[in-house]
The first five atom37 places (N, CA, C, CB, O) and aatype in JSON, in Angstrom:
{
  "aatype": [20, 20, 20, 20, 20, 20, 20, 20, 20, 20, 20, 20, 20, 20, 20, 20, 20, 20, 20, 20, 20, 20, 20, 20, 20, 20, 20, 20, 20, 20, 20, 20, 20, 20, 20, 20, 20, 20, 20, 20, 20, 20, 20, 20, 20, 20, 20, 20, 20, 20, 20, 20, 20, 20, 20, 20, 20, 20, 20, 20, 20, 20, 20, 20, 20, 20, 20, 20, 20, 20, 20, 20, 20, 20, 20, 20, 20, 20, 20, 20, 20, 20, 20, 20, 20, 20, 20, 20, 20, 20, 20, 20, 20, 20, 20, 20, 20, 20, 20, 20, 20, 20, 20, 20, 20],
  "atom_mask": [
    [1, 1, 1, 1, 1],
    [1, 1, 1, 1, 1],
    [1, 1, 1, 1, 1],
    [1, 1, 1, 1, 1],
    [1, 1, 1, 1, 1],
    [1, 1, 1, 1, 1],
    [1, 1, 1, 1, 1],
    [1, 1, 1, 1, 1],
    [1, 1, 1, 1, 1],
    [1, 1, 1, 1, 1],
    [1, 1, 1, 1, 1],
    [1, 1, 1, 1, 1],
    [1, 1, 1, 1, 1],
    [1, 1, 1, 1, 1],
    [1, 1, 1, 1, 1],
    [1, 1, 1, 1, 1],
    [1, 1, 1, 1, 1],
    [1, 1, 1, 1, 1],
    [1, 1, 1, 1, 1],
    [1, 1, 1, 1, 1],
    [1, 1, 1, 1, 1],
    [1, 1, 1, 1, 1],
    [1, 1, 1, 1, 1],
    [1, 1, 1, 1, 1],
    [1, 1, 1, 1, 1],
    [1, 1, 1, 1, 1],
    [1, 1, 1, 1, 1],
    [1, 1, 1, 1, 1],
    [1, 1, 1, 1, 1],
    [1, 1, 1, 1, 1],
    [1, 1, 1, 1, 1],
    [1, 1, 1, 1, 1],
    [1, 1, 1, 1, 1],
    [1, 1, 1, 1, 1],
    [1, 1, 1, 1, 1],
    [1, 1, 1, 1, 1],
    [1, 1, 1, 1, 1],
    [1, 1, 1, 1, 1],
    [1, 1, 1, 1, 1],
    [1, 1, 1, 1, 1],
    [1, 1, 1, 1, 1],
    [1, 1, 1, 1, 1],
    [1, 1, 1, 1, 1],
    [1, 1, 1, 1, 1],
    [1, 1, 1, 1, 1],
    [1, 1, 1, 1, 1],
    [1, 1, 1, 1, 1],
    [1, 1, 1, 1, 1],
    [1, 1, 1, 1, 1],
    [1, 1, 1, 1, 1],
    [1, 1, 1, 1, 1],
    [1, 1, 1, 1, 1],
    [1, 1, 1, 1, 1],
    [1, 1, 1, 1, 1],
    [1, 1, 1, 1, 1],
    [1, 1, 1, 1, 1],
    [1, 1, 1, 1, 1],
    [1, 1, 1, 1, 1],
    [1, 1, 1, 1, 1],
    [1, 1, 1, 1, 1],
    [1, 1, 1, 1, 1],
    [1, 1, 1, 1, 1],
    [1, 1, 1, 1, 1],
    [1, 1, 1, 1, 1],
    [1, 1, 1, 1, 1],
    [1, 1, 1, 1, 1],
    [1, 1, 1, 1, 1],
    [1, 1, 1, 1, 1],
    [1, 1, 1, 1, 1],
    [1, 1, 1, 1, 1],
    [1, 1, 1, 1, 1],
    [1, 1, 1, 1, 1],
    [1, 1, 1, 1, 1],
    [1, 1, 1, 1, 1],
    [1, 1, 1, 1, 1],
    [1, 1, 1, 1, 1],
    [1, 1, 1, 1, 1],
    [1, 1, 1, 1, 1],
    [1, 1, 1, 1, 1],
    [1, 1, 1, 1, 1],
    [1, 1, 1, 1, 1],
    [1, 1, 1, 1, 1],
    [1, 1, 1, 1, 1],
    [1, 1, 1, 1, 1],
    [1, 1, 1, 1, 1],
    [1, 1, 1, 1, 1],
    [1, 1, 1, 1, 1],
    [1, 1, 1, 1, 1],
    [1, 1, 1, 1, 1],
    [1, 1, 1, 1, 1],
    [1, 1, 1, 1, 1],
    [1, 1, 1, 1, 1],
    [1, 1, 1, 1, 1],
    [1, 1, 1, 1, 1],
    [1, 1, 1, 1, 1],
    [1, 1, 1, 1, 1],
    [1, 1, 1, 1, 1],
    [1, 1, 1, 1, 1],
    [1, 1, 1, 1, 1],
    [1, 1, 1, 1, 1],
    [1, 1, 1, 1, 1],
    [1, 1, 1, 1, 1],
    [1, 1, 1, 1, 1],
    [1, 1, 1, 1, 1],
    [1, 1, 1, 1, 1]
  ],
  "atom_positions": [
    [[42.14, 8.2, -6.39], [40.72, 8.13, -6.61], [40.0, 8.62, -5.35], [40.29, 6.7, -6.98], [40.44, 8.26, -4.25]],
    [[38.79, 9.5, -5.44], [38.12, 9.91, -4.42], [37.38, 9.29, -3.91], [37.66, 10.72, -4.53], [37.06, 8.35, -4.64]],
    [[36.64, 9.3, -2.56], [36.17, 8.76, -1.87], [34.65, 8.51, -2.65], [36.38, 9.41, -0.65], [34.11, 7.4, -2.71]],
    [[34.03, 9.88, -3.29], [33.24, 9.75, -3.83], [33.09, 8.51, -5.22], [33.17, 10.93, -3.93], [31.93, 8.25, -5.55]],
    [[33.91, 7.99, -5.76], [33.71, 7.27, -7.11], [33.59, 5.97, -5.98], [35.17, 7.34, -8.59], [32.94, 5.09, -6.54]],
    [[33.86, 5.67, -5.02], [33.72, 4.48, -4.4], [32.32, 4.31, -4.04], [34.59, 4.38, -3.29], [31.59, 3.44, -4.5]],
    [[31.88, 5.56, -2.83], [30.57, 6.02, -2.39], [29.52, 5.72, -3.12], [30.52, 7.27, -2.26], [28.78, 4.84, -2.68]],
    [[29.22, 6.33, -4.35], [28.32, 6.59, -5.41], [27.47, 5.8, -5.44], [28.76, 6.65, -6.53], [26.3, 5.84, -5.07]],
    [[28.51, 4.54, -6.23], [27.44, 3.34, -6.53], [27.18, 2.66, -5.37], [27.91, 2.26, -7.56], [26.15, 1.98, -5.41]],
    [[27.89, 2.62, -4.19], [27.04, 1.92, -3.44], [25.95, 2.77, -2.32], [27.97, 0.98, -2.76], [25.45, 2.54, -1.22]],
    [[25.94, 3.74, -3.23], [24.4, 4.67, -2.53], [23.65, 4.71, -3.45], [24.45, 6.31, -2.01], [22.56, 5.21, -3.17]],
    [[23.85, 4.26, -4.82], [22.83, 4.16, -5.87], [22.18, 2.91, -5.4], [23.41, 4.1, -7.43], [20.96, 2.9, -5.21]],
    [[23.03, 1.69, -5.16], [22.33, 0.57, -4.6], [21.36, 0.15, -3.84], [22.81, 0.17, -4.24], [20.45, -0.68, -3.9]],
    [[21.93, 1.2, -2.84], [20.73, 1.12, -1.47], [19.91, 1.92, -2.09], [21.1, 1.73, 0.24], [18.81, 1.49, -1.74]],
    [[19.71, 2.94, -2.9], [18.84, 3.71, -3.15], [18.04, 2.74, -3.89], [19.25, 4.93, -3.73], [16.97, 2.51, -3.34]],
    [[18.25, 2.1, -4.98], [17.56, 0.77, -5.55], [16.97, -0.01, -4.47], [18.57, -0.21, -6.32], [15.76, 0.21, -4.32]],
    [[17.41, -0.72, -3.81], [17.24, -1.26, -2.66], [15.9, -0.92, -1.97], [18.31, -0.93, -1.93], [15.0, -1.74, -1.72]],
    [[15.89, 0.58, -1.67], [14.88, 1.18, -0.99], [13.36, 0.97, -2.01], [15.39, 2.85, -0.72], [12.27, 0.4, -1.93]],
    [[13.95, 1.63, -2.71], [12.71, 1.65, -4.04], [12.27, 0.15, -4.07], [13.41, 2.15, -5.86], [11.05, 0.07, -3.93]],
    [[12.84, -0.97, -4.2], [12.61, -2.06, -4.62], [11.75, -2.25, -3.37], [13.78, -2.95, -5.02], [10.55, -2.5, -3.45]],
    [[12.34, -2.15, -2.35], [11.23, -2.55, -0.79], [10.2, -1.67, -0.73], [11.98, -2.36, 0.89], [9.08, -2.1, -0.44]],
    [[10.35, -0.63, -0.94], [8.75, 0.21, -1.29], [7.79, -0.41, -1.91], [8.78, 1.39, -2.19], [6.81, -0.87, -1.33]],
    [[8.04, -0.46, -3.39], [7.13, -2.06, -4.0], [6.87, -3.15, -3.48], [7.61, -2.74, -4.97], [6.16, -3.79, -4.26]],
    [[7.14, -3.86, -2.3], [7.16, -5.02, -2.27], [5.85, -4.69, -0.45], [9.12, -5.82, -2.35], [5.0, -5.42, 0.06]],
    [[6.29, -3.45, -0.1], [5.55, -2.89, 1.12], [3.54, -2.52, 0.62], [6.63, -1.14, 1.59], [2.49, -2.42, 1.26]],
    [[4.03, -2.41, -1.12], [2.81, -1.68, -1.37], [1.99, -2.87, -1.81], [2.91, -0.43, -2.47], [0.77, -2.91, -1.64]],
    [[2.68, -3.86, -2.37], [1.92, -5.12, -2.69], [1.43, -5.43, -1.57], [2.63, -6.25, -3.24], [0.2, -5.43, -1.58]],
    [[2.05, -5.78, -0.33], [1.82, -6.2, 0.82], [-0.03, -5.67, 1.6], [3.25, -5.58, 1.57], [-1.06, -6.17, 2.07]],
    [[0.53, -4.48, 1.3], [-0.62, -3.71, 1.6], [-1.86, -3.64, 0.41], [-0.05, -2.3, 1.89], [-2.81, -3.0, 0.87]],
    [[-2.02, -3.94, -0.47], [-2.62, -4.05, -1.51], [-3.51, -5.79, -1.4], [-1.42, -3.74, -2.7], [-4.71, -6.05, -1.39]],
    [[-2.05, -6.89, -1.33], [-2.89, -7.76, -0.9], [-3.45, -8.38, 0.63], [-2.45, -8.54, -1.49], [-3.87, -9.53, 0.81]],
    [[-3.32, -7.32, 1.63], [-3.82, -7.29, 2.61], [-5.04, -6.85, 2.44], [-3.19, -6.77, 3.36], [-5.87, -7.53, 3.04]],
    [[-5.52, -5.83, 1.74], [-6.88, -5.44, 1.5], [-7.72, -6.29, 0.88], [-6.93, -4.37, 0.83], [-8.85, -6.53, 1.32]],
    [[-7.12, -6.96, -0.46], [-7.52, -7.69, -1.37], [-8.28, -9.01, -0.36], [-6.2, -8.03, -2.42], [-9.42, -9.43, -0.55]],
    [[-7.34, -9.48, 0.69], [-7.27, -10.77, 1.47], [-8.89, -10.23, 2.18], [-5.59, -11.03, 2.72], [-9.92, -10.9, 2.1]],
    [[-8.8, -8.94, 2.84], [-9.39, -9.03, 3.93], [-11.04, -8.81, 3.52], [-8.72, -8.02, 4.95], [-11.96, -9.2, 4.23]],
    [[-11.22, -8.08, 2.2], [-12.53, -8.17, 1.33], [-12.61, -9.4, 0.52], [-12.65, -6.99, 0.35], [-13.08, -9.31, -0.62]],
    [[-12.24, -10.46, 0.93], [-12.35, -11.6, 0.0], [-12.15, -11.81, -1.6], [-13.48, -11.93, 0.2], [-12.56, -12.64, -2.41]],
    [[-11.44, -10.84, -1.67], [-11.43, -10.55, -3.42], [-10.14, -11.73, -3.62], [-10.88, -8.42, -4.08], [-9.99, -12.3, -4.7]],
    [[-9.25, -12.01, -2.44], [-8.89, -13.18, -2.98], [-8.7, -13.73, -1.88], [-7.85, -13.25, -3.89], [-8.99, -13.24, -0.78]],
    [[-8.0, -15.25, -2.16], [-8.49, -16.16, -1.12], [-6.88, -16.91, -0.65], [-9.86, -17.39, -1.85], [-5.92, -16.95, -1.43]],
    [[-6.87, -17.46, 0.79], [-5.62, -18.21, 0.75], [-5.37, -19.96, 0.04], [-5.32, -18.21, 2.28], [-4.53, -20.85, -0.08]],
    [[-6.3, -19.71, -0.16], [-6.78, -21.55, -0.52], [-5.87, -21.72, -1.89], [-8.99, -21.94, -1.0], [-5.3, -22.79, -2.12]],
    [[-5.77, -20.61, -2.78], [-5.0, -20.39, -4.19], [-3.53, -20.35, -3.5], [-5.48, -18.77, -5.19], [-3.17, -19.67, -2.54]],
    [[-2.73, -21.33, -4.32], [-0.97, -21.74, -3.77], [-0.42, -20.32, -4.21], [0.09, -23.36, -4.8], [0.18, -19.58, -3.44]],
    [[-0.75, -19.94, -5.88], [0.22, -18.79, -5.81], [-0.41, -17.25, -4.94], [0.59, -18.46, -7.53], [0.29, -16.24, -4.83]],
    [[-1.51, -17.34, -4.52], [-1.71, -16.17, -3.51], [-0.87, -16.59, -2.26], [-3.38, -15.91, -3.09], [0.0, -15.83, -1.86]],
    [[-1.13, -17.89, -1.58], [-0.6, -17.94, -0.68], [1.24, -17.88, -0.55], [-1.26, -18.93, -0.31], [1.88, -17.36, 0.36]],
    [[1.73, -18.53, -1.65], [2.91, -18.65, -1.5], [3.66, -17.23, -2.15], [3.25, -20.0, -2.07], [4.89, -17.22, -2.1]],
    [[2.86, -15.86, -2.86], [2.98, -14.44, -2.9], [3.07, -13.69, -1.11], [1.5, -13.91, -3.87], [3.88, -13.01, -0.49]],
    [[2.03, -14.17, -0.9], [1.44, -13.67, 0.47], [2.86, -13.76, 1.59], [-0.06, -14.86, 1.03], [3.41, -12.78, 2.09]],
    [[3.28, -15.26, 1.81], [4.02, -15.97, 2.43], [5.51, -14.99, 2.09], [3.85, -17.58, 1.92], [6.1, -14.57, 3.09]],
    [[5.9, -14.74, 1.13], [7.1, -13.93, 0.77], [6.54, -12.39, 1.45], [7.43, -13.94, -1.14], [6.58, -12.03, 2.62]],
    [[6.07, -11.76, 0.4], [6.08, -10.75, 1.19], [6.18, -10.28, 2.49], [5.48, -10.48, 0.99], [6.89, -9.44, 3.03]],
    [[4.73, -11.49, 3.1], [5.16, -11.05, 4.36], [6.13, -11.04, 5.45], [4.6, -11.25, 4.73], [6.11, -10.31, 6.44]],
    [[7.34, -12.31, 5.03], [8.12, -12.59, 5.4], [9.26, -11.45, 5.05], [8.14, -13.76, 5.1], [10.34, -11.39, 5.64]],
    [[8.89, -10.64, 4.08], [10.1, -9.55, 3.83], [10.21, -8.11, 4.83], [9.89, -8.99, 2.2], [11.07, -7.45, 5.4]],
    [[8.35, -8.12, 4.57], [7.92, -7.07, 5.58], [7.57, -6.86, 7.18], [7.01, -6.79, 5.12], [7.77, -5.81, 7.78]],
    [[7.03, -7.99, 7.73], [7.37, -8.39, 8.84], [8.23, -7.86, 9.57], [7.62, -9.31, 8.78], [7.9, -6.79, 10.07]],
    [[9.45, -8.35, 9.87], [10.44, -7.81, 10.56], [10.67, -6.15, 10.47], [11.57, -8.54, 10.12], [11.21, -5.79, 11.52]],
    [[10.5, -5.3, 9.79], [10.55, -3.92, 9.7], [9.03, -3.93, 10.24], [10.98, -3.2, 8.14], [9.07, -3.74, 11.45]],
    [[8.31, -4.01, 9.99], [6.34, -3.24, 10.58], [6.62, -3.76, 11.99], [4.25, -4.25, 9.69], [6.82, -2.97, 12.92]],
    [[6.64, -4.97, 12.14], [6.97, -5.42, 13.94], [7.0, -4.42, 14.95], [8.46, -6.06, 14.21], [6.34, -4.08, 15.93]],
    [[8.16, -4.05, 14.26], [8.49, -2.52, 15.69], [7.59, -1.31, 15.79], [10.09, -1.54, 15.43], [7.35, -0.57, 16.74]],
    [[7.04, -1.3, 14.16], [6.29, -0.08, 14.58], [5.13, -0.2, 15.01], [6.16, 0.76, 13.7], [4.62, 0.64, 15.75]],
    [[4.21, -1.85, 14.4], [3.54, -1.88, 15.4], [3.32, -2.52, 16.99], [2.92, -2.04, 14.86], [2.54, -3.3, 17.53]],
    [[4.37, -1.81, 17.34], [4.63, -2.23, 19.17], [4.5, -0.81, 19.64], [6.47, -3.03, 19.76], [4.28, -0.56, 20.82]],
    [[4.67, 0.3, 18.53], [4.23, 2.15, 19.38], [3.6, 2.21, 18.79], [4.98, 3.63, 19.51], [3.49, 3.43, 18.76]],
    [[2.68, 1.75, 17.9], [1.36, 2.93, 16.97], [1.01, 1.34, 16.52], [1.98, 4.62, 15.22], [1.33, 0.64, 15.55]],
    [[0.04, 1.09, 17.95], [-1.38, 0.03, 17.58], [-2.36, 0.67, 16.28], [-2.6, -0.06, 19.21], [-2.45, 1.82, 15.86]],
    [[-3.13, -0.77, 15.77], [-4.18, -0.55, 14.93], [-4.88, 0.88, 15.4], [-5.16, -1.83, 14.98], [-4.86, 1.07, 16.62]],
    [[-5.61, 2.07, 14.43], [-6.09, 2.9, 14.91], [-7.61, 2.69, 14.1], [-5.21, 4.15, 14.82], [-7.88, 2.94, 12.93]],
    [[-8.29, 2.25, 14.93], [-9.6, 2.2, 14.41], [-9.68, 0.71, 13.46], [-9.88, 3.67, 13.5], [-10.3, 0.44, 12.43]],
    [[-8.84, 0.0, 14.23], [-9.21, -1.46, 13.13], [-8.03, -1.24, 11.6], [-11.5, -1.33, 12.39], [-7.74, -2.05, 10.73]],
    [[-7.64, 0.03, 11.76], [-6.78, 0.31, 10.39], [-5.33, -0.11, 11.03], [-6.84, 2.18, 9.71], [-5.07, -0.15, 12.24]],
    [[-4.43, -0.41, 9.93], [-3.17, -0.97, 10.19], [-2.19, 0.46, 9.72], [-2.92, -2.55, 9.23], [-1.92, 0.27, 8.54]],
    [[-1.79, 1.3, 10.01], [-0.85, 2.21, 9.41], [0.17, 2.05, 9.7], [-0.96, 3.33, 9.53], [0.79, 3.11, 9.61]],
    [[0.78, 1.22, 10.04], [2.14, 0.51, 9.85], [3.06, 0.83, 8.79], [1.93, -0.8, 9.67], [4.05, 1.55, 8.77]],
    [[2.32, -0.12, 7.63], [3.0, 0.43, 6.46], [3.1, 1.7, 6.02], [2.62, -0.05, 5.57], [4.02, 2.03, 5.26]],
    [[2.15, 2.59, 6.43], [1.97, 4.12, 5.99], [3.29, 5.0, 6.67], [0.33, 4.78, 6.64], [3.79, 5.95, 6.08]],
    [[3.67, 4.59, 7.79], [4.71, 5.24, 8.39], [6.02, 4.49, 7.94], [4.49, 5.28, 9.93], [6.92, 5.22, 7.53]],
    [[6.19, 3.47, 7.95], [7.37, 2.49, 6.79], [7.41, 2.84, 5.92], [7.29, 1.17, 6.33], [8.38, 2.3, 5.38]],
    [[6.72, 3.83, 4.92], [6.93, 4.46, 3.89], [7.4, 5.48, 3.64], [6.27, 4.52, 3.48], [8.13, 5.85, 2.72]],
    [[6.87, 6.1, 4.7], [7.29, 7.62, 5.34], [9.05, 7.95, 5.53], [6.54, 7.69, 7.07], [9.9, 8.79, 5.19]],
    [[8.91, 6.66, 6.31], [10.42, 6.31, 6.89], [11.2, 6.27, 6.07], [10.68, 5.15, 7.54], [12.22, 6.96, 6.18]],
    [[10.95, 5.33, 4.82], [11.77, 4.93, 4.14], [11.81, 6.05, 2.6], [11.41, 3.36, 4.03], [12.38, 5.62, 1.6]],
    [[11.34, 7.08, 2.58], [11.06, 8.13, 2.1], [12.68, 9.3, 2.67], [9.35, 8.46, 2.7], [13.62, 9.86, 2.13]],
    [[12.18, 9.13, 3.91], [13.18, 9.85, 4.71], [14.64, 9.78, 4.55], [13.0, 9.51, 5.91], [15.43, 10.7, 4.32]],
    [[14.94, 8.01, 4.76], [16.07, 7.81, 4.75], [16.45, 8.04, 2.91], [16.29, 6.37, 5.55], [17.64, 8.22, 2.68]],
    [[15.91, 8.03, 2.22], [16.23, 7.93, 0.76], [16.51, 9.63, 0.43], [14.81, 7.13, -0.23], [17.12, 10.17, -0.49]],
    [[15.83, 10.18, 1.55], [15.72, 11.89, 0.8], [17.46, 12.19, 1.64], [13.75, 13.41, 1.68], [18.31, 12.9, 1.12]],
    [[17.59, 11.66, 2.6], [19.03, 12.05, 3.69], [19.8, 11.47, 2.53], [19.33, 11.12, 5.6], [20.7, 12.24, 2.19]],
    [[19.75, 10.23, 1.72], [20.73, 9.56, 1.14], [20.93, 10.23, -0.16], [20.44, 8.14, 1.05], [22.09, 10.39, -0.55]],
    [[20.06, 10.59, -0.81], [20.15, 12.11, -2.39], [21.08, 13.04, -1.45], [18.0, 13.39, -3.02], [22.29, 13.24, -1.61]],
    [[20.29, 13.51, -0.52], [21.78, 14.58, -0.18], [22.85, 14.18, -0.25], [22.02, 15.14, 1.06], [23.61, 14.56, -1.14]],
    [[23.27, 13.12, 0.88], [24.67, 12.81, 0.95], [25.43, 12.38, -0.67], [24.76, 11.51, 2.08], [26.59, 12.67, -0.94]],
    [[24.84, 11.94, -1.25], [25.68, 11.56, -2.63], [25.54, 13.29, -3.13], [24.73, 10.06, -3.97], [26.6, 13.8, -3.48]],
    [[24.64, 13.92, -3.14], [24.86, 15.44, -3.31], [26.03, 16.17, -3.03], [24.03, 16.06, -2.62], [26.68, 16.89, -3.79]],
    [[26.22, 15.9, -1.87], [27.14, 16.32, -0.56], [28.82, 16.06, -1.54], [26.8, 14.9, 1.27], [29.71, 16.85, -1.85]],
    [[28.64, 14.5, -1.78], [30.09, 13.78, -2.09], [30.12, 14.3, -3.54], [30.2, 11.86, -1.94], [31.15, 14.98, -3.64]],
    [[29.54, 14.3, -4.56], [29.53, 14.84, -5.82], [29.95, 16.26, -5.87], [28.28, 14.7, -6.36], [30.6, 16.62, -6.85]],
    [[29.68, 17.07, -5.0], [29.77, 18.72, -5.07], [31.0, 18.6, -4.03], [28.17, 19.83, -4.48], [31.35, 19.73, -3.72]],
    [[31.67, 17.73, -3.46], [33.22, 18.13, -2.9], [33.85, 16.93, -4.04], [33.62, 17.78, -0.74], [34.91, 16.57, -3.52]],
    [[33.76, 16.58, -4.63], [34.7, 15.76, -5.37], [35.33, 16.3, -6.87], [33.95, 14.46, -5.56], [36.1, 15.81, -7.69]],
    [[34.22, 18.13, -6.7], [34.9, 18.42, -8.09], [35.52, 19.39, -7.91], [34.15, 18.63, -9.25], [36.18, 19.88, -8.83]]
  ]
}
């Protein structure tokens, strides 16, 4: 059996993986806006305890980026480049299963 039938699915995974944290980056950012125009409030358990997850997912990845690329103008683009990023690594990861599919036949 080739290396590739092993590979595959667990680059389909992370590729899931990625996608799934993309959603969870865009909520983040969605109810960061929502929070900061008062359209909703922390006082509500399931905003807060939504809020509380997410940010606890996203956190640790934005951290670093924002320690080189402060707020610019009061705006947070943090997530905008975490997306970017994670865009990146997903487009390197289509190749490589590309890569293993086109030597495995």
């Amino acid at each position: 059996m080739s290396a590739a039938a092993f590979l595959l699915p667990l680059f389909r995974v992370i590729n899931m993986a990625i996608d799934l944290y993309w959603w969870v980056i865009i909520v983040m950012a969605l109810m960061s806006w929502l929070l900061a125009f008062d359209v909703i409030n922390m006082r509500n358990d399931l905003v807060r305890s939504v809020w509380n997850g997410v940010n606890a997912l996203t956190e640790p990845a934005l951290r670093p980026i924002r320690r080189f690329i402060p707020p610019i103008g009061g705006m947070d683009i943090s997530p905008i480049i975490l997306l970017l990023l994670l865009s990146f690594i997903q487009m390197e990861l289509v190749e490589v299963m590309r890569r293993l599919m086109m030597a495995s036949i």
